[in-house]
Amino acid sequence: QQQTANLSQPPKRGRLLDRQGRVLVDHAPRFLLHWAPEDPATKPPQALAKLLKPAGQKALESGQQVPVENAALPALSELVSKSKGLTLQQISTRAYPQGTLACHAVGYIREEEVPGSANGLMQTIGVDGLESTYNERLQGQLGLRTLLVSATGVPLGMISELPPRDGPDLITSLDLDLQRSAENALDATAKYL
């Protein structure tokens, strides 16, 4: 008997740019591994022991999502395609090419589970600063992939796909050169206080 399975696909979070289009905050991929078998007594595949640290394997077995190092991705992708209950998710996290410059204005993010997600899908949420103020705009929209699967959960093919819509870039009124000069001047003044 065949059935369908819906898989949500997270978008990339929009970048934050200065007024001249230079990148303040970029998006970077991060991969999370999740173990959710139909039978809770089932253990993850033994091959994971070679790919994860013992603490990561223990966290995975307790239902937590485990961050994956890029070097392990090819082997994990192959293992995920063969193992029912094991999923690998890519989310968009942040990279800061300017270091801590303007961090007070930019803010930060945290990861949260998508409400109503059956497979532990994670998304990033803006917590402070511009990340929080423009959170909905920067987040983009989730995509949805509908798969035809066998009764045992093996994917047989794709029925439809609505790709995620990445969050648009946000051009701010900040100027990197001016911000750098201001922060350097404040640091220099702090030495005399």
Short mmCIF file of N, CA, C and O in Angstrom, two decimals, residues 16 28-29 38 58 62 67 82 110-111 120 123 171 184-186 190:
data_model
loop_
_atom_site.label_atom_id
_atom_site.label_comp_id
_atom_site.label_asym_id
_atom_site.label_seq_id
_atom_site.Cartn_x
_atom_site.Cartn_y
_atom_site.Cartn_z
N LEU A 16 21.89 40.69 6.01
CA LEU A 16 21.84 42.09 6.41
C LEU A 16 23.01 42.81 5.74
O LEU A 16 24.16 42.36 5.85
N ALA A 28 24.65 30.98 6.43
CA ALA A 28 25.58 29.85 6.29
C ALA A 28 24.80 28.58 6.58
O ALA A 28 23.93 28.58 7.46
N PRO A 29 25.06 27.50 5.86
CA PRO A 29 24.31 26.27 6.12
C PRO A 29 24.78 25.57 7.39
O PRO A 29 25.94 25.64 7.76
N GLU A 38 9.57 4.73 13.93
CA GLU A 38 8.17 4.42 14.27
C GLU A 38 8.10 3.65 15.58
O GLU A 38 7.25 3.89 16.41
N LYS A 58 24.48 9.65 21.88
CA LYS A 58 23.58 9.56 23.04
C LYS A 58 22.45 10.59 22.91
O LYS A 58 21.29 10.29 23.18
N SER A 62 18.28 9.99 22.40
CA SER A 62 17.28 10.56 23.31
C SER A 62 16.30 11.50 22.58
O SER A 62 15.49 12.16 23.20
N PRO A 67 23.99 18.45 15.75
CA PRO A 67 24.73 19.14 14.67
C PRO A 67 25.74 18.19 14.04
O PRO A 67 26.36 17.38 14.71
N LYS A 82 19.24 5.21 3.38
CA LYS A 82 19.00 3.78 3.59
C LYS A 82 18.29 3.47 4.91
O LYS A 82 17.89 2.34 5.13
N ARG A 110 18.22 32.55 17.33
CA ARG A 110 18.24 31.25 18.02
C ARG A 110 17.46 30.26 17.15
O ARG A 110 16.71 30.65 16.27
N GLU A 111 17.64 28.99 17.41
CA GLU A 111 16.94 27.95 16.66
C GLU A 111 15.73 27.49 17.46
O GLU A 111 15.81 27.29 18.67
N GLY A 120 10.34 17.42 13.56
CA GLY A 120 11.33 18.20 14.29
C GLY A 120 12.04 19.24 13.45
O GLY A 120 13.19 19.57 13.70
N GLN A 123 13.96 26.07 12.62
CA GLN A 123 14.09 27.33 11.91
C GLN A 123 14.81 28.31 12.82
O GLN A 123 14.92 28.11 14.02
N ILE A 171 18.71 45.88 3.29
CA ILE A 171 19.70 46.95 3.23
C ILE A 171 19.40 47.92 4.36
O ILE A 171 18.31 48.47 4.46
N ASN A 184 36.07 52.27 16.86
CA ASN A 184 37.49 52.46 17.18
C ASN A 184 37.70 53.66 18.08
O ASN A 184 38.50 53.63 19.01
N ALA A 185 36.96 54.75 17.80
CA ALA A 185 37.07 55.96 18.63
C ALA A 185 36.58 55.68 20.06
O ALA A 185 37.19 56.14 21.03
N LEU A 186 35.49 54.93 20.18
CA LEU A 186 34.98 54.58 21.52
C LEU A 186 35.98 53.70 22.28
O LEU A 186 36.19 53.89 23.48
N ALA A 190 37.82 54.71 25.78
CA ALA A 190 37.63 53.87 26.96
C ALA A 190 38.94 53.64 27.71
O ALA A 190 38.93 53.40 28.93
#
